[in-house]
Amino acid sequence: MTKQQPLVIVCDPQDTNIAYYTEVIQAMGAVCLATSLGGNVVNLVASHQPALVILDSQLDEPDGYQLLNLLKSGKKSKHIPVLFVAGNLSERKMCLYDDMFALVEVLAKPINEQHLQRHIRHYLEQYEYRMEIDALYSEEKADPIANHEEGILASNQCGQIIFANYAAEQILKASSAELYGVYLESLFEETCTRVKSRWNEHPVAKVTAGDQILQVDKAMLWRRDGEAISAKFAAVPFASDKGIRLLFAFKQLKDTRESKDKLAKLSQVDHLTSLPTRSFIEEHIDRTVLKAGITGYYFAVLSVDLDHFRYINESLGHDRGDRLLKAVADRIYALVRRDDQLARMEGDEFVLVLSHIDAPENAGMVANKIIDRIREPFLIDGHEVFTGCSIGVSVYPTCGDDANILMKNAEAALSRAKAIGRNNYQYYTVEMNKLRVEQMQLEYELHQALEQKQWRIQYLPVTTRDRNKVVACEVRLTWVHPTKGEIPLEAFLSQAEEAGLAPTLFRWLWQQALNRFDQLPDDSKAKVRLIMPTSPAILLQEGGVDWVINAIARVGLNSDQIFIELPESYYTLRHSQHGEVLNELCRNGFNLILDSFGTGFAPLNLLKEVPYTLVKLSESFIAACEVSKTDQAIIKGVVDMVHQLGIQVLATAVDTPVQQTFLEAVGCDWLSGEAIDRDLEQTPQKLDDMGIFVFPG
């Protein structure tokens, strides 16, 4: 029977590089399968099960980093070794995803051919061992070792490790290259003082030398990072032509979730992030207050909260949300000093105590570093996730002299940071306590408003630039507060989202707004065009798009009659599922509007990636355009750019004739607002272009 040659898959965007790899790989007795398209690699690896993947960092859509993350999170590909080729050893993303590279070999360009050959030779050898051991498991009708949760090591007659499967790498926190040649006996010792191996005297060697299997239900093994783990193992004699004499199969023993939670509570450690919890950090702050009172130095308490984590958690799922929280904790921890203390409070909130700062403004410098670091993308199971954070800062002694006050004031400053747009930090001031109380009161009143239906829905006409045609209705929601009067949606939307009320609120809005059209004659219904505000909280829930489709079908409207407004902040959270939601809406015929463009963090390339019908200008620019030449220039620039991309522009809240004239002059295609309403009142025949207008509140 002819021996099958091992396969190496190469993914590189340059044909000259592919030719080079092919020559080297074939000279080493392996087959090379090469592609320049990253999108093909995951399926190729899953179907061919190669000995090695050589992956270049400089790929497009997905890039090398996203592709590596997909390979290492795929059930059929995670065990395949990857040789990652980077432009240099200091590529920014390599530092960003350093945890992902713990078990991945990296080569920097230009490649040292001897290093390349050494790596390829090692993984071809590992592949041969894997095939040999797989054959044994196949005879026993077991799954191949690649899919085993158990770690499997193979050693030679001297007791040196010559093979490690993927599970063993994961458990021991070491790559197969790092484990190669290490004596098996060293796994059982925290510190070894002797230079020469005594493998033949080790109990594992003695038992297996007599062709007996040794099984141990609980033993202590030492990982590469110095941590001890509890494991059960079986040592099995194994004779092969390639020099394997012993198979060592082991599995880490894990505590149950209940015992973990119990231990976490007792030890004041969060089981997810391994950070201290609230009770610990409160005690730590009180101890720091005592020290600072003696030494006279400043220290700061930073309350850090992820922006829009609720949406991310709902759309990615709680398991991935947990992994994001752990990654966030790791990034913050990497930025702080040894004497500083980071803790996880609850949910997506962290507290950082800067133990000794020379001046209060130093805390702001640290806060800025954290914001910049968290703003960079995370890779979670192949999803590139973007988020941000808001930070509140309180400084001892000016902001309080005990843990309770300092933490409360940091949270008040955090509330202020979120209220003014997120992704920033704020120092505590006395006025912020009043703001925090007001926000808590607002949240309580929002719950009441939902129960008591304290809402008014308006249908505002939208006209074309030449004022000759009414093209749509803009649906507006106003909170009719019993004491404060009318409050526009923009003034309480953020608080509703934070409180988790957005899904309930927007589902009610859609149902009520659409109900007004249910009884219209078909000829009038066909003329309806609705601009509907929405929240990611609806769309990102499971079945969210189906719910929207069913809501309009129930009243006899078609999807192409609906223009869905999506806030620009939606794109600060972007990952692949968000793109899938947008594509699903487009496939079903909905029109998309990018809301409040120019004030958030949506990247410009989204305007070409997503088939928007309209871009809606930020109302803050429109309000200021009468007096601010800067805002006029911004509006004109946005309109020109958007038109170049073939997208129309919507201007709402056009309240004065001066605003209307300016916006029409710079080319805004659709307009709505009080100025438009007054114009239509003078020429009511324009309302005949649609079968309905204008519903009373």
XYZ file of C-alpha atoms in Angstrom:
697
model
C 0.000 0.000 0.000
C 1.386 3.378 -1.045
C 2.073 5.717 1.800
C 0.087 8.953 1.552
C 2.182 12.110 1.580
C 1.365 14.673 4.280
C -0.380 17.845 3.131
C 0.520 21.444 3.946
C -2.025 24.174 3.150
C -0.612 27.602 2.334
C -2.642 30.817 2.269
C -0.739 33.846 0.974
C -1.890 36.777 -1.201
C 1.338 36.815 -3.286
C 1.898 34.315 -6.117
C 5.685 34.595 -5.728
C 5.405 33.637 -2.050
C 3.188 30.671 -2.901
C 5.744 29.453 -5.447
C 8.484 29.700 -2.808
C 6.503 27.778 -0.181
C 5.564 25.107 -2.730
C 9.204 24.495 -3.625
C 10.286 24.227 0.030
C 7.385 21.973 1.045
C 7.735 19.590 -1.894
C 11.478 19.305 -1.269
C 10.623 18.054 2.231
C 8.424 15.258 0.882
C 5.004 16.853 1.452
C 2.215 18.041 -0.823
C 1.427 21.769 -0.982
C -2.128 23.013 -1.480
C -2.034 26.791 -1.925
C -4.647 29.543 -2.151
C -4.613 33.319 -2.085
C -8.230 33.524 -0.866
C -8.670 33.435 2.893
C -12.349 32.573 2.582
C -11.453 29.108 1.242
C -9.102 28.083 4.003
C -11.476 27.017 6.793
C -13.325 24.562 4.541
C -10.067 23.277 3.030
C -8.605 22.601 6.459
C -11.779 20.944 7.753
C -12.039 18.619 4.750
C -8.344 17.781 4.159
C -7.026 17.697 7.766
C -3.501 18.812 6.774
C -0.299 18.406 8.737
C 0.179 22.182 8.866
C -1.323 25.483 7.735
C 0.998 28.330 6.730
C -1.003 31.530 7.030
C 0.012 35.047 6.023
C -1.174 37.975 8.120
C -1.670 40.293 5.139
C -4.846 38.816 3.669
C -8.079 40.624 2.842
C -11.579 39.808 4.109
C -10.966 37.918 6.289
C -7.509 39.084 7.216
C -4.944 36.669 8.606
C -5.877 37.413 12.211
C -9.585 36.816 11.692
C -8.799 33.652 9.759
C -6.510 32.361 12.501
C -9.291 32.994 15.016
C -11.775 31.093 12.835
C -9.389 28.154 12.492
C -8.704 28.003 16.224
C -12.410 28.172 17.094
C -13.605 25.599 14.525
C -14.348 22.103 15.799
C -12.733 20.446 12.766
C -9.765 22.799 12.473
C -8.679 23.958 15.937
C -6.249 21.031 16.400
C -4.379 21.714 13.141
C -1.084 23.550 13.782
C -0.672 26.978 12.187
C 2.556 28.696 11.202
C 1.683 32.397 11.134
C 3.778 34.647 8.889
C 3.735 38.309 9.918
C 5.121 41.442 8.301
C 7.268 41.817 11.402
C 7.248 40.673 15.008
C 5.658 43.912 16.192
C 2.500 43.970 14.092
C -0.110 45.814 16.127
C -2.725 43.099 15.920
C -0.266 40.497 17.175
C 0.025 42.490 20.387
C -3.737 43.021 20.397
C -4.493 39.301 20.273
C -1.472 38.061 22.205
C -3.536 35.376 23.952
C -4.370 33.861 20.557
C -0.682 33.507 19.728
C 0.241 31.608 22.876
C 0.229 28.283 21.008
C 0.932 29.506 17.470
C 4.383 29.634 15.898
C 5.179 33.008 14.302
C 7.711 33.783 11.586
C 8.592 37.326 10.570
C 9.305 38.456 7.029
C 11.721 38.176 5.367
C 11.681 34.498 6.282
C 14.756 32.668 7.486
C 14.572 29.534 5.347
C 16.309 27.357 7.936
C 13.724 28.393 10.545
C 10.918 27.692 8.084
C 12.297 24.239 7.286
C 12.756 23.437 10.980
C 9.129 24.321 11.750
C 7.780 22.392 8.769
C 9.939 19.375 9.646
C 8.663 19.412 13.240
C 4.998 19.521 12.221
C 5.424 16.864 9.527
C 6.950 14.642 12.204
C 4.074 15.446 14.574
C 1.666 14.536 11.780
C 3.342 11.144 11.317
C 3.041 10.457 15.048
C -0.575 11.593 14.995
C -1.427 9.234 12.126
C 0.244 6.343 13.924
C -1.635 6.974 17.159
C -4.884 7.599 15.265
C -4.520 4.165 13.709
C -4.405 2.617 17.182
C -7.532 4.466 18.237
C -9.263 3.492 14.993
C -8.569 -0.163 15.718
C -10.267 0.332 19.059
C -13.169 2.097 17.288
C -12.438 5.313 19.102
C -12.383 8.819 17.732
C -9.099 10.124 16.339
C -6.990 11.837 18.963
C -7.359 15.183 17.247
C -10.924 15.333 18.521
C -10.169 14.101 22.029
C -10.720 16.350 24.997
C -7.978 14.369 26.741
C -4.424 15.489 26.403
C -2.227 12.869 24.790
C 1.558 12.863 25.004
C 3.870 10.313 23.440
C 7.356 9.676 24.794
C 10.371 7.736 23.581
C 12.321 5.090 25.500
C 14.195 7.806 27.412
C 10.948 9.340 28.646
C 11.243 12.428 26.425
C 8.049 13.871 24.957
C 8.055 13.578 21.158
C 4.360 14.240 20.452
C 1.602 16.365 21.978
C -1.930 16.672 20.675
C -3.926 19.910 20.663
C -5.719 19.154 23.943
C -2.371 18.565 25.670
C -1.116 21.918 24.378
C -4.221 23.625 25.718
C -4.083 21.999 29.146
C -0.341 22.459 29.666
C -0.268 25.967 28.098
C 2.637 24.954 25.862
C 3.006 24.229 22.153
C 4.139 20.858 20.835
C 7.438 22.493 19.839
C 7.971 23.694 23.418
C 7.103 20.271 24.848
C 9.277 18.376 22.377
C 12.243 16.776 24.139
C 10.997 17.621 27.648
C 11.151 14.684 30.066
C 7.733 13.396 31.040
C 8.824 13.184 34.672
C 9.138 16.995 34.826
C 5.347 17.347 34.587
C 5.100 15.840 38.072
C 7.538 18.265 39.722
C 7.189 21.967 40.508
C 10.954 22.447 40.610
C 13.566 19.927 39.528
C 17.065 20.407 40.983
C 18.856 17.515 39.263
C 20.400 17.892 35.827
C 20.215 14.260 34.758
C 16.929 12.436 34.153
C 15.886 9.547 36.393
C 13.052 8.413 34.178
C 13.798 4.729 34.592
C 13.282 5.123 38.353
C 9.980 6.972 37.987
C 6.849 4.989 39.039
C 5.225 5.561 35.643
C 8.243 4.087 33.846
C 8.527 1.139 36.241
C 4.887 0.070 35.904
C 4.690 0.466 32.132
C 8.038 -1.279 31.604
C 6.250 -4.516 32.439
C 3.627 -3.860 29.746
C 1.110 -2.841 32.376
C -1.230 0.140 32.106
C -1.005 2.596 34.965
C -4.187 4.519 35.813
C -4.265 7.280 38.415
C -7.539 8.995 39.324
C -5.988 12.134 40.754
C -2.514 13.587 40.455
C -0.865 16.988 40.386
C 0.657 18.121 37.080
C 2.590 21.334 36.460
C 1.882 23.555 33.482
C 4.390 25.656 31.576
C 3.197 28.848 33.311
C 4.001 27.358 36.734
C 0.391 26.664 37.715
C -0.493 23.279 39.199
C -3.526 21.412 37.893
C -5.386 18.413 39.202
C -5.633 15.642 36.608
C -6.351 11.979 36.109
C -4.143 10.010 33.718
C -3.428 6.685 32.108
C 0.059 5.629 31.005
C -0.084 2.991 28.258
C 2.896 1.024 26.865
C 3.104 1.487 23.114
C 5.734 0.211 20.692
C 5.992 1.795 17.276
C 8.430 1.887 14.386
C 8.804 5.629 14.875
C 10.135 5.338 18.396
C 7.027 5.845 20.551
C 7.246 3.732 23.706
C 4.585 5.270 25.939
C 1.273 7.065 25.526
C 0.306 9.368 28.371
C -3.388 10.320 28.244
C -4.620 12.818 30.816
C -7.594 15.001 31.578
C -7.813 18.029 33.812
C -10.245 17.658 36.697
C -12.600 20.587 36.915
C -14.609 21.863 39.833
C -18.366 22.038 39.401
C -19.917 25.431 38.750
C -21.488 25.406 42.210
C -18.223 24.731 43.960
C -16.541 27.373 41.815
C -19.150 29.938 42.784
C -18.858 28.917 46.417
C -15.079 29.204 46.334
C -15.342 32.513 44.502
C -17.597 33.884 47.201
C -15.330 32.657 49.963
C -12.114 33.813 48.308
C -13.607 37.049 46.952
C -12.582 36.090 43.421
C -14.781 36.321 40.325
C -14.866 32.851 38.725
C -15.054 34.243 35.150
C -12.196 36.759 35.123
C -10.258 35.590 38.214
C -10.404 39.201 39.421
C -11.387 40.268 42.938
C -15.048 41.041 43.552
C -16.889 43.965 45.145
C -16.347 42.935 48.754
C -12.598 42.654 48.254
C -12.236 45.969 46.434
C -14.238 47.813 49.093
C -11.888 46.498 51.778
C -8.907 47.342 49.579
C -10.081 50.941 49.126
C -10.584 51.372 52.870
C -7.048 50.065 53.489
C -5.715 52.429 50.822
C -7.521 55.346 52.493
C -5.705 54.577 55.756
C -2.322 54.444 54.005
C -2.994 57.611 52.028
C -4.068 59.406 55.198
C -0.634 58.691 56.696
C 1.504 59.333 53.610
C -0.534 62.212 52.177
C -0.587 60.957 48.582
C -3.472 60.860 46.101
C -5.141 57.734 44.824
C -8.011 57.287 42.369
C -10.997 55.005 41.894
C -12.026 54.402 38.280
C -15.435 52.919 37.482
C -15.229 51.334 34.013
C -18.334 50.244 32.106
C -18.546 48.746 28.606
C -20.666 50.642 26.101
C -23.656 48.752 24.658
C -22.612 45.437 26.216
C -26.267 44.412 26.498
C -26.601 44.362 22.690
C -23.353 42.461 22.264
C -24.390 39.876 24.850
C -27.805 39.374 23.271
C -26.497 39.080 19.723
C -23.329 37.054 20.322
C -24.765 34.901 23.086
C -23.851 34.794 26.760
C -20.907 32.407 26.362
C -19.206 34.719 23.889
C -20.222 37.695 25.986
C -18.394 36.075 28.895
C -15.310 35.603 26.738
C -15.453 39.268 25.768
C -15.584 40.272 29.444
C -12.559 38.103 30.160
C -10.677 39.642 27.238
C -11.575 43.144 28.461
C -10.332 42.283 31.948
C -7.060 40.990 30.493
C -6.514 44.178 28.487
C -7.135 46.494 31.418
C -4.999 44.355 33.718
C -2.102 44.561 31.257
C -2.159 48.374 31.478
C -1.945 48.797 35.241
C 0.936 48.718 37.697
C 1.646 45.926 40.149
C 0.388 47.995 43.096
C -2.883 48.944 41.381
C -5.954 46.788 41.908
C -8.555 45.791 39.320
C -11.876 44.160 40.259
C -15.020 43.038 38.492
C -18.179 44.318 40.102
C -21.119 42.816 38.263
C -22.085 42.424 34.630
C -19.820 44.571 32.480
C -18.606 46.944 35.212
C -15.058 46.990 36.539
C -13.373 49.072 39.237
C -9.718 50.044 39.094
C -7.896 51.511 42.086
C -4.778 53.492 41.181
C -2.959 53.110 44.459
C -0.601 56.076 44.313
C -0.714 58.976 41.858
C 1.324 62.167 41.983
C -1.530 64.360 40.733
C -5.270 63.882 40.047
C -4.770 64.371 36.289
C -2.656 61.200 36.175
C -5.859 59.197 36.606
C -7.184 60.757 33.404
C -4.087 59.625 31.523
C -4.709 56.034 32.628
C -8.406 56.328 31.741
C -7.450 57.490 28.244
C -5.168 54.490 27.781
C -7.956 52.126 28.828
C -10.462 53.756 26.453
C -8.019 53.536 23.535
C -7.218 49.892 24.301
C -10.832 48.770 24.657
C -11.775 50.589 21.450
C -9.535 48.250 19.456
C -11.285 45.154 18.058
C -11.660 41.852 19.891
C -11.710 38.493 18.139
C -14.305 36.192 19.691
C -14.798 32.838 17.919
C -14.203 34.362 14.503
C -16.302 37.454 15.202
C -14.479 40.779 15.133
C -16.250 42.609 17.947
C -16.013 46.346 18.493
C -17.002 48.003 21.713
C -15.926 50.937 23.832
C -16.025 51.977 27.439
C -16.981 54.907 29.622
C -15.085 55.737 32.799
C -15.894 57.713 35.927
C -13.053 58.931 38.143
C -13.067 59.895 41.816
C -9.873 61.007 43.558
C -8.955 60.743 47.244
C -9.232 62.946 49.279
C -11.226 65.532 47.277
C -14.014 63.132 46.247
C -14.431 61.175 49.479
C -12.627 59.482 52.325
C -14.091 55.971 52.416
C -14.802 53.172 49.961
C -18.543 53.707 49.821
C -18.321 57.412 48.969
C -15.424 57.067 46.517
C -17.145 54.251 44.611
C -20.496 56.040 44.608
C -18.897 59.200 43.256
C -16.954 57.291 40.597
C -20.263 55.756 39.482
C -21.840 59.220 39.355
C -18.985 60.399 37.121
C -19.473 57.273 34.996
C -23.133 58.176 34.512
C -22.061 61.604 33.302
C -19.570 60.076 30.843
C -22.307 57.875 29.390
C -24.800 60.731 29.250
C -22.553 62.944 27.113
C -21.889 60.350 24.456
C -19.916 57.429 25.933
C -16.371 56.407 25.056
C -14.942 59.101 27.347
C -13.992 59.646 30.981
C -15.229 62.196 33.502
C -13.958 63.318 36.893
C -16.473 63.509 39.713
C -17.956 66.865 40.661
C -20.564 67.617 43.321
C -23.198 68.344 40.671
C -22.937 64.777 39.373
C -24.688 63.267 42.381
C -27.718 65.307 41.481
C -27.468 64.079 37.884
C -27.225 60.447 39.006
C -30.292 60.798 41.213
C -32.136 62.379 38.291
C -31.165 59.512 36.003
C -32.314 56.907 38.521
C -35.589 58.790 38.840
C -35.886 58.926 35.049
C -35.442 55.166 34.815
C -38.180 54.643 37.412
C -40.482 57.005 35.519
C -39.757 55.185 32.252
C -41.046 51.964 33.806
C -44.205 53.837 34.786
C -44.515 55.342 31.308
C -44.445 51.882 29.757
C -47.095 50.618 32.147
C -49.331 53.680 31.717
C -48.658 54.207 27.970
C -47.570 57.830 28.379
C -46.666 58.132 24.707
C -47.730 60.120 21.674
C -47.021 59.014 18.117
C -46.778 61.610 15.350
C -46.623 61.102 11.595
C -44.608 63.954 10.128
C -44.661 64.538 6.361
C -41.368 64.281 4.482
C -41.056 66.250 1.233
C -38.640 66.353 -1.655
C -36.145 69.181 -2.050
C -38.272 70.963 -4.652
C -41.230 70.930 -2.196
C -43.455 69.389 -4.868
C -44.060 65.965 -3.393
C -44.686 64.294 -0.052
C -42.656 61.088 -0.198
C -43.003 59.562 3.265
C -44.168 59.840 6.851
C -41.604 60.085 9.617
C -42.883 58.274 12.714
C -41.938 60.179 15.867
C -42.383 59.042 19.458
C -42.820 61.570 22.261
C -43.070 60.857 25.978
C -45.956 62.851 27.427
C -44.623 63.181 30.961
C -47.283 64.017 33.584
C -45.204 66.862 35.092
C -42.381 67.622 32.644
C -44.475 67.788 29.509
C -43.354 66.421 26.156
C -39.941 64.737 26.015
C -38.526 63.678 22.612
C -37.248 60.137 22.112
C -33.629 61.291 21.812
C -33.708 62.658 25.370
C -34.513 59.311 27.031
C -33.459 56.653 24.510
C -30.051 56.043 26.078
C -31.584 55.541 29.517
C -34.220 53.189 28.099
C -31.485 51.106 26.474
C -29.414 50.998 29.666
C -32.445 49.860 31.637
C -33.244 47.126 29.109
C -36.576 48.749 28.218
C -35.796 49.434 24.552
C -37.187 46.139 23.142
C -40.539 46.596 24.896
C -40.737 50.281 23.945
C -39.948 49.835 20.255
C -42.155 46.790 19.806
C -45.036 48.827 21.223
C -44.147 51.752 18.934
C -44.092 49.576 15.826
C -47.371 47.863 16.678
C -49.199 51.104 17.446
C -47.762 53.038 14.507
C -48.635 50.290 12.046
C -52.130 49.760 13.462
C -53.182 53.147 12.053
C -52.826 51.750 8.538
C -54.609 48.436 9.020
C -58.052 49.659 7.923
C -56.954 51.819 4.983
C -58.244 50.916 1.509
C -55.690 49.064 -0.588
C -55.156 51.969 -3.010
C -54.369 54.324 -0.103
C -52.283 51.698 1.683
C -50.120 51.292 -1.427
C -49.056 54.963 -1.187
C -47.747 54.668 2.364
C -44.024 55.150 3.005
C -42.999 55.018 6.666
C -39.719 56.044 8.272
C -39.572 53.947 11.431
C -37.109 54.443 14.295
C -35.847 51.210 15.786
C -33.341 49.836 18.226
C -30.634 47.199 17.821
C -32.245 45.636 20.890
C -35.062 44.342 18.650
C -33.091 43.384 15.560
C -30.290 41.580 17.391
C -32.627 39.388 19.396
C -33.217 35.908 18.031
C -35.994 36.152 15.449
C -35.859 39.964 15.504
C -35.992 40.417 11.724
C -38.839 37.884 11.464
C -40.767 39.882 14.061
C -40.416 43.059 11.957
C -41.503 41.204 8.798
C -44.582 39.801 10.553
C -45.462 43.193 12.060
C -45.796 44.883 8.657
C -47.435 41.861 7.012
C -50.129 41.897 9.698
C -51.370 45.313 8.500
C -50.930 44.602 4.793
C -47.824 46.684 4.091
C -44.833 45.566 2.053
C -41.231 45.736 3.196
C -40.262 48.211 0.459
C -42.681 50.706 2.045
C -40.672 50.750 5.279
C -37.527 52.793 5.904
C -35.746 51.515 9.019
C -33.632 54.024 10.936
C -30.558 52.525 12.563
C -28.540 54.726 14.927
C -24.909 55.301 14.025
C -23.928 53.926 17.438
C -25.076 50.504 16.151
C -21.832 50.305 14.218
C -19.547 50.793 17.199
C -20.632 47.249 18.125
C -20.213 45.710 14.722
C -19.400 42.075 14.234
C -20.459 39.508 11.678
C -23.970 39.000 13.097
C -24.729 42.708 12.761
C -23.804 42.475 9.092
C -26.026 39.416 8.731
C -28.963 41.358 10.207
C -28.477 44.223 7.738
C -28.168 41.832 4.812
C -31.303 39.974 5.901
C -33.256 43.241 6.067
C -32.040 44.191 2.584
C -32.826 40.749 1.155
C -36.372 41.138 2.420
C -36.739 44.492 0.667
C -36.499 46.959 3.570
C -34.930 50.370 3.027
C -32.160 51.277 5.476
C -31.410 54.731 6.869
C -28.146 55.503 8.650
C -29.357 57.783 11.444
C -27.501 60.840 12.798
C -24.533 60.360 10.515
C -21.436 62.342 11.473
C -21.692 62.278 15.256
C -20.739 58.701 16.101
C -18.061 56.203 15.174
C -19.427 54.482 12.071
C -16.567 53.861 9.623
C -16.992 55.408 6.179
C -16.517 52.078 4.416
C -19.908 50.989 5.811
C -21.509 53.435 3.384
C -20.220 51.318 0.518
C -20.632 47.938 2.240
C -24.281 48.413 3.266
C -26.895 49.319 0.607
C -28.410 52.331 2.352
C -31.295 54.174 0.767
C -30.785 57.290 2.875
C -28.320 58.891 5.250
C -29.961 61.052 7.905
C -28.043 64.135 9.018
C -27.478 64.687 12.706
C -30.095 67.084 14.046
C -27.387 68.812 16.083
C -25.769 70.020 12.853
C -29.116 71.184 11.483
C -29.966 73.127 14.652
C -26.638 74.982 14.475
C -26.421 75.596 10.736
C -28.135 79.007 10.946
C -25.297 80.502 12.982
C -22.316 78.183 12.532
C -20.328 78.189 9.326
C -18.469 75.132 10.625
C -21.714 73.151 10.824
C -22.686 74.417 7.387
C -19.381 73.155 5.998
C -19.839 69.768 7.702
C -23.349 69.388 6.285
C -22.225 70.330 2.783
C -19.274 67.934 2.977
C -21.455 65.045 4.171
C -24.099 65.686 1.495
C -21.502 65.833 -1.298
C -19.742 62.673 -0.126
C -22.953 60.684 0.332
C -24.232 61.741 -3.095
C -20.948 60.556 -4.639
C -21.797 57.110 -3.264
C -25.250 57.199 -4.851
C -27.120 57.583 -1.549
C -29.774 60.195 -0.819
C -29.758 62.511 2.213
C -32.562 63.069 4.731
C -32.748 66.154 6.965
C -35.216 66.089 9.877
C -36.073 68.661 12.566
C -35.975 71.396 9.925
C -37.742 74.010 12.029
C -37.007 77.398 10.414
C -37.214 78.765 6.859
C -33.502 79.639 7.015
C -32.599 76.025 7.783
C -34.927 74.797 5.068
C -33.463 77.128 2.434
C -29.871 76.216 3.307
C -30.511 72.457 3.358
C -32.327 72.577 0.038
C -29.480 74.650 -1.444
C -26.767 72.153 -0.438
C -28.741 69.282 -1.939
C -30.626 67.483 0.853
C -33.063 65.206 -0.959
C -35.761 64.690 1.700
C -36.786 67.109 4.460
C -39.155 67.100 7.431
C -39.846 69.315 10.431
C -41.920 72.280 11.575
C -40.897 74.423 8.598
C -42.101 71.683 6.248
C -45.378 71.347 8.179
C -46.063 75.080 7.870
C -45.323 74.976 4.163
C -47.753 72.088 3.672
C -50.485 73.825 5.647
C -50.317 76.630 3.096
C -50.486 74.178 0.164
C -52.677 71.307 1.366
C -53.043 69.828 -2.124
C -49.537 68.361 -1.745
C -50.924 65.956 0.820
C -52.840 64.200 -1.926
C -49.604 62.529 -3.009
C -50.171 60.130 -0.125
C -53.459 58.617 0.885
C -53.054 59.616 4.519
C -51.926 62.703 6.481
C -51.541 63.852 9.145
C -52.773 61.729 12.020
C -53.434 63.551 15.276
C -51.441 62.369 18.293
